Coordinates of N, CA, C and O in Angstrom, one line a residue:
M124 N 31.0 16.9 -6.2 CA 30.4 16.0 -5.3 C 31.2 14.6 -5.4 O 31.2 14.1 -6.7
D125 N 31.6 14.0 -4.5 CA 32.4 12.7 -4.6 C 31.3 11.6 -4.5 O 30.7 11.5 -3.5
T126 N 30.9 10.9 -5.6 CA 30.0 9.9 -5.6 C 30.2 8.8 -4.8 O 29.3 7.9 -4.2
N127 N 31.5 8.6 -4.4 CA 31.9 7.5 -3.6 C 31.4 7.7 -2.1 O 31.3 6.9 -1.3
E128 N 31.3 9.0 -1.7 CA 30.8 9.3 -0.4 C 29.3 9.6 -0.3 O 28.7 9.8 0.6
F129 N 28.7 9.5 -1.4 CA 27.2 9.9 -1.5 C 26.4 8.7 -1.0 O 26.7 7.4 -1.3
D130 N 25.5 8.8 -0.1 CA 24.7 7.7 0.5 C 23.4 7.6 -0.2 O 22.4 7.9 -0.1
W131 N 23.6 6.4 -1.2 CA 22.4 6.1 -2.0 C 21.3 5.6 -1.3 O 20.1 5.8 -1.5
N132 N 21.6 4.7 -0.3 CA 20.5 4.1 0.5 C 19.7 5.2 1.3 O 18.6 5.2 1.1
Q133 N 20.3 6.1 1.8 CA 19.6 7.3 2.5 C 18.8 8.0 1.4 O 17.6 8.5 1.9
T134 N 19.4 8.2 0.3 CA 18.6 9.1 -0.7 C 17.4 8.3 -1.0 O 16.3 8.9 -1.2
L135 N 17.5 7.1 -1.4 CA 16.3 6.2 -1.8 C 15.3 6.2 -0.6 O 14.0 6.5 -0.9
R136 N 15.7 6.0 0.6 CA 14.7 6.0 1.7 C 14.1 7.3 1.9 O 12.9 7.2 2.3
E137 N 14.9 8.4 1.9 CA 14.3 9.6 2.2 C 13.3 10.1 1.2 O 12.2 10.8 1.7
Q138 N 13.1 9.7 0.1 CA 12.0 10.1 -0.9 C 10.7 9.5 -0.3 O 9.7 10.3 0.0
W139 N 10.7 8.3 0.4 CA 9.4 7.8 1.0 C 9.3 8.3 2.3 O 8.2 8.8 2.7
E140 N 10.3 8.3 3.2 CA 10.2 8.6 4.6 C 9.7 10.1 4.8 O 8.9 10.3 5.6
W141 N 10.1 11.0 3.9 CA 9.7 12.4 4.0 C 8.2 12.5 3.6 O 7.6 13.1 4.4
H142 N 7.9 11.9 2.6 CA 6.4 11.8 2.2 C 5.6 11.3 3.4 O 4.5 11.8 3.7
W143 N 6.1 10.2 4.1 CA 5.3 9.5 5.0 C 5.2 10.4 6.2 O 4.1 10.6 6.7
E144 N 6.3 10.9 6.6 CA 6.3 11.7 7.9 C 5.9 13.1 7.6 O 5.2 13.7 8.8
N145 N 5.6 13.6 6.5 CA 5.3 15.1 6.4 C 4.1 15.0 5.7 O 3.4 16.2 5.6
Q146 N 3.5 14.2 5.1 CA 2.3 14.3 4.4 C 1.3 13.1 4.8 O 0.1 13.4 5.2
I147 N 1.6 11.8 4.5 CA 0.6 10.7 4.4 C 0.3 10.4 6.0 O -0.9 10.2 6.2
R148 N 1.2 10.1 6.7 CA 0.9 9.7 8.1 C -0.2 10.5 8.8 O -1.1 10.1 9.4
A149 N 0.0 11.8 8.8 CA -1.1 12.8 9.4 C -2.5 12.7 8.7 O -3.5 12.8 9.3
R150 N -2.4 12.4 7.4 CA -3.7 12.2 6.6 C -4.5 11.0 7.0 O -5.5 10.9 6.8
L151 N -3.7 9.9 7.4 CA -4.3 8.7 7.8 C -4.9 8.7 9.2 O -5.8 7.8 9.7
T152 N -4.4 9.6 10.1 CA -5.0 9.7 11.5 C -6.4 9.9 11.6 O -6.9 10.9 10.9
G153 N -6.9 9.0 12.4 CA -8.4 9.2 12.7 C -9.3 8.7 11.7 O -10.6 8.9 11.6
L154 N -8.7 7.9 10.8 CA -9.6 7.1 9.8 C -10.5 6.3 10.6 O -10.4 5.5 11.4
T155 N -11.8 6.5 10.1 CA -12.8 5.8 10.7 C -13.4 4.5 10.0 O -13.0 4.4 8.9
D156 N -14.1 3.5 10.6 CA -14.5 2.4 9.9 C -15.4 2.8 8.8 O -15.6 2.1 7.8
D157 N -16.3 3.8 9.0 CA -17.3 4.3 7.9 C -16.5 4.7 6.7 O -16.8 4.4 5.6
E158 N -15.4 5.6 6.9 CA -14.5 5.9 5.7 C -13.8 4.6 5.0 O -13.7 4.6 3.9
Y159 N -13.4 3.8 5.9 CA -12.4 2.6 5.5 C -13.4 1.6 4.5 O -12.9 1.3 3.5
F160 N -14.7 1.5 4.9 CA -15.5 0.8 4.0 C -16.4 1.6 2.9 O -17.0 0.8 2.2
W161 N -16.3 2.8 3.1 CA -17.1 3.7 2.2 C -17.0 3.5 0.8 O -15.9 3.3 0.3
S162 N -18.2 3.2 0.0 CA -18.1 2.9 -1.4 C -18.8 4.2 -2.0 O -20.2 4.3 -2.0
P163 N -17.9 5.1 -2.7 CA -18.8 6.2 -3.3 C -19.5 6.0 -4.7 O -20.2 6.7 -5.1
V164 N -19.2 4.7 -5.1 CA -19.9 4.2 -6.3 C -20.4 2.8 -6.1 O -19.8 2.0 -5.3
P165 N -21.4 2.3 -6.8 CA -22.0 1.0 -6.8 C -20.9 0.0 -7.1 O -20.3 0.3 -8.2
Q166 N -20.9 -1.2 -6.6 CA -20.2 -2.3 -7.0 C -18.6 -2.0 -6.9 O -17.8 -2.8 -7.6
A167 N -18.2 -1.3 -5.9 CA -16.8 -0.9 -5.7 C -16.1 -2.2 -5.1 O -16.8 -2.9 -4.4
W168 N -14.9 -2.5 -5.4 CA -14.2 -3.6 -4.8 C -13.8 -3.2 -3.4 O -13.5 -1.9 -3.2
S169 N -13.8 -3.9 -2.4 CA -13.5 -3.8 -1.0 C -13.0 -4.8 -0.2 O -12.7 -5.9 -0.8
V170 N -13.0 -4.6 1.0 CA -12.6 -5.7 2.0 C -14.0 -5.9 2.6 O -14.7 -5.1 3.1
R171 N -14.4 -7.3 2.6 CA -15.8 -7.5 3.2 C -15.8 -8.7 4.2 O -14.8 -9.6 4.0
P172 N -16.7 -8.8 5.0 CA -16.8 -10.1 5.8 C -17.0 -11.3 4.8 O -17.6 -11.2 3.9
R173 N -16.3 -12.3 5.2 CA -16.2 -13.6 4.3 C -17.7 -14.1 4.2 O -18.6 -14.0 4.9
G174 N -17.8 -14.4 2.9 CA -19.1 -14.7 2.3 C -20.2 -13.7 1.8 O -21.2 -14.0 1.3
S175 N -19.7 -12.5 1.9 CA -20.7 -11.3 1.6 C -20.3 -10.8 0.4 O -21.1 -9.8 -0.3
S176 N -19.1 -11.1 -0.4 CA -18.7 -10.5 -1.6 C -19.5 -11.2 -2.8 O -19.7 -12.4 -2.9
T177 N -19.7 -10.4 -4.0 CA -20.1 -11.0 -5.1 C -19.0 -10.9 -6.1 O -19.2 -11.3 -7.4
A178 N -17.8 -10.6 -5.8 CA -16.7 -10.5 -6.7 C -16.3 -11.9 -7.1 O -16.5 -12.9 -6.4
P179 N -15.7 -12.1 -8.4 CA -15.3 -13.5 -8.9 C -14.4 -14.1 -7.9 O -14.3 -15.4 -7.9
V180 N -13.5 -13.3 -7.3 CA -12.5 -13.9 -6.3 C -12.6 -13.2 -5.0 O -12.6 -11.9 -4.9
Q181 N -12.7 -14.0 -3.9 CA -12.6 -13.3 -2.6 C -11.4 -14.0 -1.9 O -11.5 -15.1 -1.4
A182 N -10.2 -13.2 -1.7 CA -9.0 -13.6 -1.4 C -8.8 -13.3 0.2 O -9.4 -12.2 0.7
G183 N -8.3 -14.2 1.0 CA -8.1 -13.9 2.3 C -8.3 -15.2 3.1 O -9.1 -16.0 2.9
S184 N -7.6 -15.2 4.4 CA -7.6 -16.4 5.1 C -8.5 -16.3 6.4 O -8.8 -17.2 7.1
G185 N -8.8 -15.0 6.8 CA -9.5 -14.8 8.0 C -11.0 -14.5 7.8 O -11.6 -14.9 6.9
D186 N -11.5 -13.4 8.8 CA -12.9 -13.3 8.7 C -13.2 -12.3 7.6 O -14.7 -12.2 7.4
F187 N -12.3 -11.6 7.0 CA -12.5 -10.7 5.9 C -11.9 -11.2 4.7 O -10.7 -11.6 4.8
T188 N -12.4 -10.7 3.5 CA -11.7 -11.1 2.3 C -11.6 -9.8 1.3 O -12.3 -8.8 1.6
I189 N -10.8 -9.9 0.7 CA -10.6 -8.7 -0.5 C -11.2 -9.3 -1.7 O -11.0 -10.4 -2.2
D190 N -11.9 -8.2 -2.5 CA -12.4 -8.5 -3.9 C -11.4 -8.5 -4.9 O -10.5 -7.6 -4.9
Y191 N -11.5 -9.6 -5.8 CA -10.6 -9.5 -6.9 C -11.1 -10.3 -8.1 O -12.3 -10.9 -7.9
A192 N -10.4 -10.2 -9.3 CA -10.8 -10.9 -10.4 C -9.5 -11.3 -11.2 O -8.7 -10.5 -11.1
I193 N -9.4 -12.4 -11.8 CA -8.4 -12.6 -12.7 C -8.9 -13.1 -14.0 O -9.8 -14.1 -14.1
P194 N -8.7 -12.4 -15.1 CA -7.9 -11.2 -15.2 C -8.8 -10.0 -14.7 O -10.1 -10.0 -14.4
T195 N -8.3 -9.0 -14.3 CA -8.8 -7.8 -13.8 C -9.7 -7.1 -15.0 O -9.4 -7.2 -16.1
P196 N -11.1 -6.9 -14.6 CA -11.9 -6.5 -15.6 C -11.4 -5.0 -16.2 O -10.6 -4.4 -15.7
T197 N -12.0 -4.8 -17.6 CA -11.8 -3.5 -18.2 C -13.0 -2.8 -18.2 O -13.9 -3.4 -18.9
P198 N -13.2 -1.7 -17.7 CA -12.3 -0.9 -16.8 C -12.3 -1.5 -15.5 O -13.2 -2.3 -15.1
A199 N -11.1 -1.3 -14.7 CA -11.1 -2.0 -13.4 C -12.0 -1.3 -12.4 O -12.5 -0.3 -12.7
P200 N -12.7 -2.2 -11.6 CA -13.6 -1.6 -10.7 C -13.0 -0.4 -9.7 O -11.8 -0.7 -9.4
F201 N -13.8 0.4 -9.4 CA -13.3 1.5 -8.3 C -13.1 0.7 -6.9 O -13.7 -0.5 -6.8
T202 N -12.2 1.1 -6.3 CA -11.9 0.4 -5.0 C -11.9 1.3 -3.7 O -11.8 2.6 -3.9
T203 N -12.4 0.8 -2.8 CA -12.5 1.5 -1.6 C -11.3 1.7 -0.7 O -10.2 1.2 -1.1
I204 N -11.2 2.5 0.3 CA -10.0 2.7 1.1 C -9.7 1.4 1.6 O -8.4 1.1 1.7
A205 N -10.6 0.5 2.2 CA -10.2 -0.7 2.7 C -9.4 -1.5 1.5 O -8.4 -2.2 2.0
W206 N -9.9 -1.6 0.4 CA -9.2 -2.3 -0.7 C -7.9 -1.8 -0.9 O -6.9 -2.5 -1.0
R207 N -7.6 -0.4 -1.0 CA -6.4 0.3 -1.4 C -5.5 -0.1 -0.3 O -4.3 -0.4 -0.6
L208 N -5.9 0.1 0.9 CA -5.0 -0.4 2.1 C -4.6 -1.7 1.9 O -3.3 -2.1 2.2
G209 N -5.6 -2.7 1.8 CA -5.3 -4.1 1.7 C -4.2 -4.3 0.5 O -3.2 -5.2 0.9
H210 N -4.4 -3.8 -0.6 CA -3.4 -3.8 -1.7 C -2.0 -3.5 -1.2 O -1.1 -4.3 -1.5
V211 N -1.9 -2.3 -0.6 CA -0.6 -1.8 -0.3 C 0.1 -2.6 0.8 O 1.1 -3.0 0.8
I212 N -0.8 -3.0 1.9 CA -0.3 -3.8 2.9 C 0.2 -5.1 2.4 O 1.3 -5.6 2.8
V213 N -0.5 -5.7 1.6 CA -0.1 -7.2 1.2 C 0.7 -7.1 -0.1 O 1.9 -7.7 -0.2
G214 N 0.2 -6.6 -1.2 CA 0.8 -6.8 -2.5 C 2.0 -5.9 -2.7 O 3.1 -6.2 -3.4
V215 N 2.0 -4.6 -2.1 CA 3.1 -3.8 -2.2 C 4.1 -4.0 -1.2 O 5.5 -4.2 -1.5
L216 N 3.8 -4.2 0.1 CA 4.8 -4.4 1.2 C 5.0 -5.7 1.7 O 6.2 -6.2 1.6
A217 N 4.0 -6.5 2.2 CA 4.2 -7.7 3.0 C 4.9 -8.8 2.0 O 5.8 -9.6 2.4
A218 N 4.3 -8.9 0.7 CA 4.9 -9.9 -0.2 C 6.4 -9.7 -0.5 O 7.3 -10.5 -0.6
R219 N 6.8 -8.3 -0.6 CA 8.2 -8.0 -0.9 C 9.0 -8.2 0.5 O 10.1 -8.5 0.5
N220 N 8.4 -7.9 1.6 CA 9.1 -8.1 3.0 C 9.5 -9.6 3.0 O 10.5 -9.8 3.5
A221 N 8.5 -10.4 2.6 CA 8.8 -11.8 2.6 C 9.9 -12.3 1.9 O 10.7 -13.0 2.0
V222 N 9.9 -11.8 0.5 CA 10.8 -12.2 -0.5 C 12.2 -11.7 -0.3 O 13.3 -12.5 -0.3
H223 N 12.2 -10.5 0.1 CA 13.4 -9.9 0.2 C 14.2 -9.6 1.6 O 15.3 -9.5 1.6
F224 N 13.4 -9.7 2.8 CA 13.8 -9.5 4.0 C 13.5 -10.3 5.0 O 13.5 -10.1 6.4
G225 N 13.1 -11.5 4.7 CA 13.0 -12.8 5.6 C 11.7 -12.6 6.4 O 11.6 -13.3 7.4
A226 N 10.7 -11.9 6.2 CA 9.4 -11.7 6.8 C 8.6 -13.0 6.6 O 8.9 -13.6 5.5
P227 N 7.6 -13.2 7.4 CA 6.8 -14.4 7.0 C 6.1 -14.2 5.7 O 5.8 -13.3 5.2
A228 N 5.9 -15.4 5.0 CA 5.2 -15.4 3.7 C 4.0 -14.7 3.7 O 3.2 -14.7 4.6
A229 N 3.7 -14.1 2.6 CA 2.4 -13.2 2.6 C 1.9 -13.2 1.1 O 2.6 -13.2 0.1
S230 N 0.6 -13.5 0.9 CA -0.1 -13.4 -0.3 C -1.5 -13.0 -0.2 O -2.0 -13.0 1.1
Y231 N -2.2 -12.6 -1.2 CA -3.5 -12.0 -1.0 C -4.5 -13.3 -0.6 O -5.4 -12.9 0.2
D232 N -4.1 -14.4 -1.0 CA -5.0 -15.5 -0.5 C -4.9 -15.8 1.0 O -5.8 -16.5 1.5
E233 N -3.6 -15.6 1.5 CA -3.3 -16.3 2.7 C -3.4 -15.1 3.9 O -3.2 -15.3 5.0
W234 N -3.6 -13.7 3.4 CA -3.6 -12.7 4.4 C -4.8 -12.5 5.2 O -6.0 -12.8 4.7
E235 N -4.7 -12.2 6.5 CA -5.9 -11.9 7.3 C -6.2 -10.5 7.2 O -5.5 -9.7 7.9
Y236 N -7.1 -10.1 6.3 CA -7.4 -8.6 6.1 C -8.0 -8.0 7.3 O -8.8 -8.7 8.0
A237 N -7.8 -6.8 7.5 CA -8.4 -6.0 8.8 C -9.8 -5.7 8.6 O -10.1 -5.2 7.5
G238 N -10.5 -6.0 9.5 CA -11.9 -5.7 9.6 C -12.3 -4.3 10.2 O -13.4 -4.0 10.4
S239 N -11.2 -3.5 10.3 CA -11.5 -2.1 11.0 C -10.4 -1.3 10.4 O -9.3 -1.7 10.0
A240 N -10.6 0.0 10.5 CA -9.6 1.0 10.0 C -8.3 1.0 11.0 O -7.3 0.9 10.5
A241 N -8.7 0.9 12.2 CA -7.5 0.8 13.1 C -6.6 -0.3 12.8 O -5.4 -0.1 12.9
D242 N -7.2 -1.5 12.7 CA -6.4 -2.5 12.6 C -5.6 -2.5 11.1 O -4.5 -2.9 11.0
A243 N -6.3 -1.9 10.1 CA -5.5 -1.8 8.8 C -4.4 -0.9 9.1 O -3.2 -1.1 8.6
L244 N -4.5 0.1 9.8 CA -3.4 1.1 9.9 C -2.3 0.4 10.8 O -1.1 0.8 10.4
K245 N -2.7 -0.4 11.7 CA -1.5 -1.1 12.5 C -0.9 -2.1 11.5 O 0.4 -2.1 11.7
Q246 N -1.5 -2.7 10.6 CA -0.9 -3.7 9.7 C -0.1 -2.6 8.8 O 1.0 -3.1 8.4
L247 N -0.5 -1.6 8.3 CA 0.4 -0.8 7.5 C 1.7 -0.3 8.1 O 2.7 -0.5 7.5
E248 N 1.5 0.2 9.2 CA 2.8 0.7 10.0 C 3.6 -0.4 10.2 O 4.9 -0.3 10.0
T249 N 3.2 -1.7 10.5 CA 4.1 -2.8 10.6 C 4.8 -3.2 9.3 O 6.1 -3.4 9.5
Q250 N 4.2 -3.2 8.4 CA 4.7 -3.5 7.0 C 5.8 -2.3 6.7 O 6.7 -2.8 6.1
I251 N 5.3 -1.3 6.7 CA 6.2 -0.1 6.4 C 7.6 -0.2 7.2 O 8.8 -0.1 6.8
D252 N 7.5 -0.3 8.5 CA 8.5 -0.6 9.5 C 9.5 -1.7 9.0 O 10.7 -1.4 9.0
V253 N 8.8 -2.7 8.7 CA 9.7 -3.9 8.3 C 10.4 -3.6 6.7 O 11.6 -3.8 6.7
W254 N 9.6 -2.9 5.9 CA 10.3 -2.6 4.5 C 11.5 -1.7 5.0 O 12.5 -1.7 4.2
L255 N 11.3 -0.6 5.7 CA 12.2 0.4 5.8 C 13.5 -0.1 6.6 O 14.7 0.2 6.2
A256 N 13.3 -1.1 7.5 CA 14.4 -1.7 8.2 C 15.2 -2.6 7.2 O 16.4 -2.4 7.1
G257 N 14.5 -3.2 6.3 CA 15.1 -4.0 5.2 C 15.9 -3.2 4.4 O 17.1 -3.4 4.0
V258 N 15.3 -2.1 3.8 CA 16.1 -1.2 2.9 C 17.1 -0.6 3.6 O 18.3 -0.4 3.1
R259 N 17.0 -0.1 4.8 CA 18.0 0.5 5.6 C 19.3 -0.3 5.6 O 20.5 0.1 5.6
G260 N 19.1 -1.7 5.8 CA 20.3 -2.6 5.9 C 20.9 -3.0 4.7 O 21.9 -3.7 4.6
L261 N 20.5 -2.4 3.4 CA 21.0 -2.8 2.1 C 22.3 -1.9 1.9 O 22.3 -0.8 2.1
S262 N 23.4 -2.6 1.5 CA 24.7 -2.0 1.1 C 24.5 -1.4 -0.4 O 23.6 -1.8 -1.1
E263 N 25.3 -0.6 -0.8 CA 25.3 -0.1 -2.1 C 25.3 -1.2 -3.1 O 24.7 -1.2 -4.2
A264 N 26.2 -2.2 -2.8 CA 26.3 -3.3 -3.6 C 25.0 -4.2 -3.8 O 24.7 -4.6 -4.9
E265 N 24.4 -4.3 -2.6 CA 23.1 -4.9 -2.6 C 22.0 -4.1 -3.4 O 21.2 -4.9 -4.1
L266 N 22.2 -2.9 -3.3 CA 21.2 -2.1 -4.0 C 21.4 -2.2 -5.7 O 20.4 -2.0 -6.3
R267 N 22.5 -2.5 -6.0 CA 22.8 -2.8 -7.5 C 22.6 -4.2 -8.0 O 22.6 -4.5 -9.1
T268 N 22.3 -5.1 -6.9 CA 22.0 -6.6 -7.3 C 20.8 -6.7 -8.0 O 19.7 -6.2 -7.5
P269 N 20.6 -7.5 -9.0 CA 19.3 -7.8 -9.5 C 18.5 -8.5 -8.6 O 18.8 -9.2 -7.8
V270 N 17.1 -8.1 -8.7 CA 16.1 -8.5 -7.7 C 15.8 -10.0 -7.6 O 15.3 -10.8 -6.9
G271 N 16.0 -10.6 -8.9 CA 15.8 -12.0 -9.0 C 14.3 -12.4 -9.5 O 13.4 -11.7 -9.6
S272 N 14.2 -13.7 -9.5 CA 13.0 -14.3 -10.2 C 11.6 -14.2 -9.4 O 10.6 -14.5 -9.9
K273 N 11.7 -13.8 -8.3 CA 10.5 -13.4 -7.4 C 9.7 -12.1 -7.8 O 8.8 -11.9 -7.3
E274 N 10.5 -11.3 -8.6 CA 9.9 -10.0 -9.1 C 9.6 -10.3 -10.6 O 10.2 -11.0 -11.4
P275 N 8.6 -9.4 -11.2 CA 8.2 -9.5 -12.5 C 9.2 -9.0 -13.5 O 9.4 -9.5 -14.6
F276 N 10.3 -8.2 -13.1 CA 11.4 -7.8 -13.9 C 12.8 -8.1 -13.1 O 13.3 -7.4 -12.4
P277 N 13.1 -9.4 -13.2 CA 14.2 -10.0 -12.4 C 15.7 -9.4 -12.7 O 16.3 -9.3 -11.7
E278 N 15.7 -8.8 -13.7 CA 17.1 -8.1 -14.1 C 17.3 -6.8 -13.5 O 18.4 -6.4 -13.3
L279 N 16.3 -6.2 -13.0 CA 16.4 -4.8 -12.4 C 17.2 -4.9 -11.1 O 16.8 -5.8 -10.5
P280 N 17.8 -3.8 -10.8 CA 18.3 -3.8 -9.5 C 17.5 -3.5 -8.3 O 16.4 -3.0 -8.5
M281 N 17.9 -3.8 -7.1 CA 17.1 -3.7 -6.0 C 16.7 -2.3 -5.7 O 15.6 -1.9 -5.4
A282 N 17.7 -1.3 -6.2 CA 17.3 0.1 -6.0 C 16.1 0.4 -7.0 O 15.3 1.2 -6.6
A283 N 16.0 -0.2 -8.1 CA 14.7 0.2 -8.9 C 13.6 -0.3 -8.2 O 12.4 0.3 -8.4
L284 N 13.7 -1.5 -7.4 CA 12.5 -1.9 -6.8 C 12.2 -0.8 -5.8 O 10.9 -0.7 -5.3
V285 N 13.1 -0.6 -4.9 CA 12.9 0.5 -3.8 C 12.2 1.7 -4.4 O 11.2 2.2 -3.9
L286 N 12.6 2.2 -5.6 CA 12.0 3.4 -6.1 C 10.5 3.0 -6.6 O 9.7 3.9 -6.5
H287 N 10.3 1.8 -7.0 CA 9.0 1.4 -7.5 C 8.1 1.4 -6.3 O 6.9 1.8 -6.3
I288 N 8.5 0.8 -5.2 CA 7.6 0.8 -3.9 C 7.4 2.1 -3.4 O 6.3 2.5 -3.0
N289 N 8.5 3.1 -3.4 CA 8.2 4.4 -3.1 C 7.0 5.0 -4.0 O 6.0 5.6 -3.4
R290 N 7.1 4.8 -5.3 CA 6.0 5.3 -6.1 C 4.8 4.7 -5.7 O 3.5 5.4 -5.7
E291 N 4.7 3.3 -5.5 CA 3.4 2.7 -5.2 C 2.8 3.2 -4.0 O 1.6 3.4 -3.7
L292 N 3.6 3.5 -2.9 CA 3.1 4.0 -1.6 C 2.6 5.4 -1.7 O 1.4 5.7 -1.2
I293 N 3.3 6.3 -2.5 CA 2.9 7.5 -2.6 C 1.8 7.6 -3.4 O 0.6 8.4 -3.0
H294 N 1.6 6.7 -4.5 CA 0.4 6.8 -5.3 C -0.8 6.4 -4.7 O -1.9 7.0 -4.5
H295 N -0.9 5.1 -4.1 CA -2.1 4.6 -3.5 C -2.3 5.4 -2.2 O -3.5 5.5 -1.9
L296 N -1.4 5.6 -1.3 CA -1.8 6.4 -0.1 C -2.4 7.8 -0.5 O -3.2 8.3 0.4
S297 N -2.0 8.3 -1.5 CA -2.5 9.7 -1.9 C -3.9 9.4 -2.3 O -4.7 10.2 -2.1
E298 N -4.1 8.4 -3.1 CA -5.6 8.1 -3.4 C -6.5 7.9 -2.1 O -7.6 8.5 -2.1
V299 N -6.1 7.3 -1.0 CA -6.6 7.1 0.2 C -6.9 8.5 0.8 O -8.1 8.8 1.1
S300 N -5.9 9.4 0.7 CA -6.1 10.8 1.3 C -7.3 11.4 0.6 O -8.1 12.1 1.0
L301 N -7.3 11.3 -0.9 CA -8.4 11.9 -1.7 C -9.7 11.3 -1.3 O -10.7 12.1 -1.2
L302 N -9.8 10.0 -1.2 CA -11.0 9.5 -0.8 C -11.5 10.0 0.6 O -12.8 10.0 0.7
R303 N -10.7 10.2 1.6 CA -10.9 10.8 2.8 C -11.5 12.2 2.6 O -12.7 12.6 3.3
D304 N -11.0 13.0 1.7 CA -11.5 14.4 1.4 C -12.8 14.1 0.8 O -13.9 14.8 1.3
L305 N -13.0 13.3 -0.1 CA -14.3 13.1 -0.8 C -15.4 12.7 0.2 O -16.6 13.2 0.2
Y306 N -15.1 11.9 1.2 CA -16.0 11.4 2.2 C -16.5 12.6 3.0 O -17.6 12.7 3.3
V307 N -15.5 13.4 3.4 CA -15.8 14.5 4.3 C -16.9 15.5 3.5 O -17.8 15.8 4.2
H308 N -16.5 15.6 2.3 CA -17.3 16.7 1.7 C -18.6 16.1 1.1 O -19.4 17.0 0.7
T309 N -18.9 14.9 1.2 CA -20.1 14.3 1.0 C -21.0 13.8 2.1 O -22.0 13.4 2.0
H310 N -20.4 13.8 3.3 CA -21.0 13.4 4.4 C -21.3 14.4 5.5 O -21.2 14.1 6.6
T311 N -21.1 15.7 5.1 CA -21.5 16.8 6.1 C -22.8 17.4 5.9 O -23.4 17.3 4.9
A312 N -23.3 18.1 7.0 CA -24.6 18.5 6.9 C -24.7 19.5 5.7 O -23.8 20.4 5.6
G313 N -25.6 19.4 4.9 CA -26.0 20.6 3.8 C -25.0 20.2 2.7 O -25.0 20.8 1.7
S314 N -24.5 19.0 2.5 CA -23.6 18.6 1.4 C -24.5 18.2 0.2 O -23.8 18.1 -0.9
G315 N -25.7 17.9 0.5 CA -26.4 17.3 -0.7 C -26.3 16.0 -0.8 O -26.7 15.2 -1.8
S316 N -25.6 15.2 0.2 CA -25.4 13.7 0.0 C -26.8 13.0 0.2 O -27.5 13.4 1.0
T317 N -26.9 12.0 -0.5 CA -27.9 11.1 -0.5 C -28.0 9.9 0.5 O -28.9 9.4 0.7
E318 N -26.9 9.9 1.2 CA -26.6 8.7 2.1 C -26.9 9.2 3.5 O -27.0 10.3 3.8

């Protein structure tokens, strides 16, 4: 194989795009508000109406905030689907889209978190589209360029960040899928659920 003709950009994107189109997107279809906010354990971190959280930090600029603490407690609190989607939307995608692809500035403190599953999925789709469009536009030279001081490991090339984001998306959205399975199996007639 001639590596000069190999499309590294396409190969990096396909890792996530295949997973998104063939596994995750369909698993998110029909997400309900009950599932979105459901907490299978007491005191899980979530996205909550402003002023209703007891977490040490309630980040967000809108009607809903995300639970947080600095430093993160050990062990880290369990997190709901709402929290996990908020993390993916803001920390994994929107902040990177702003730094690397000219999208509006984004941070946990300034984000308007979704108060419904439908709104969260719209935010997710938007940020994924921005990320993929940005990555699609990178040349091979840009994929080799260090990411710079806005990232925790500034010396790593952009290709390493793309792989990291792929892993984060696959990891956290698979967790969301598992929580949906758990919800279904604990909220059906005869499941023995106490809720």
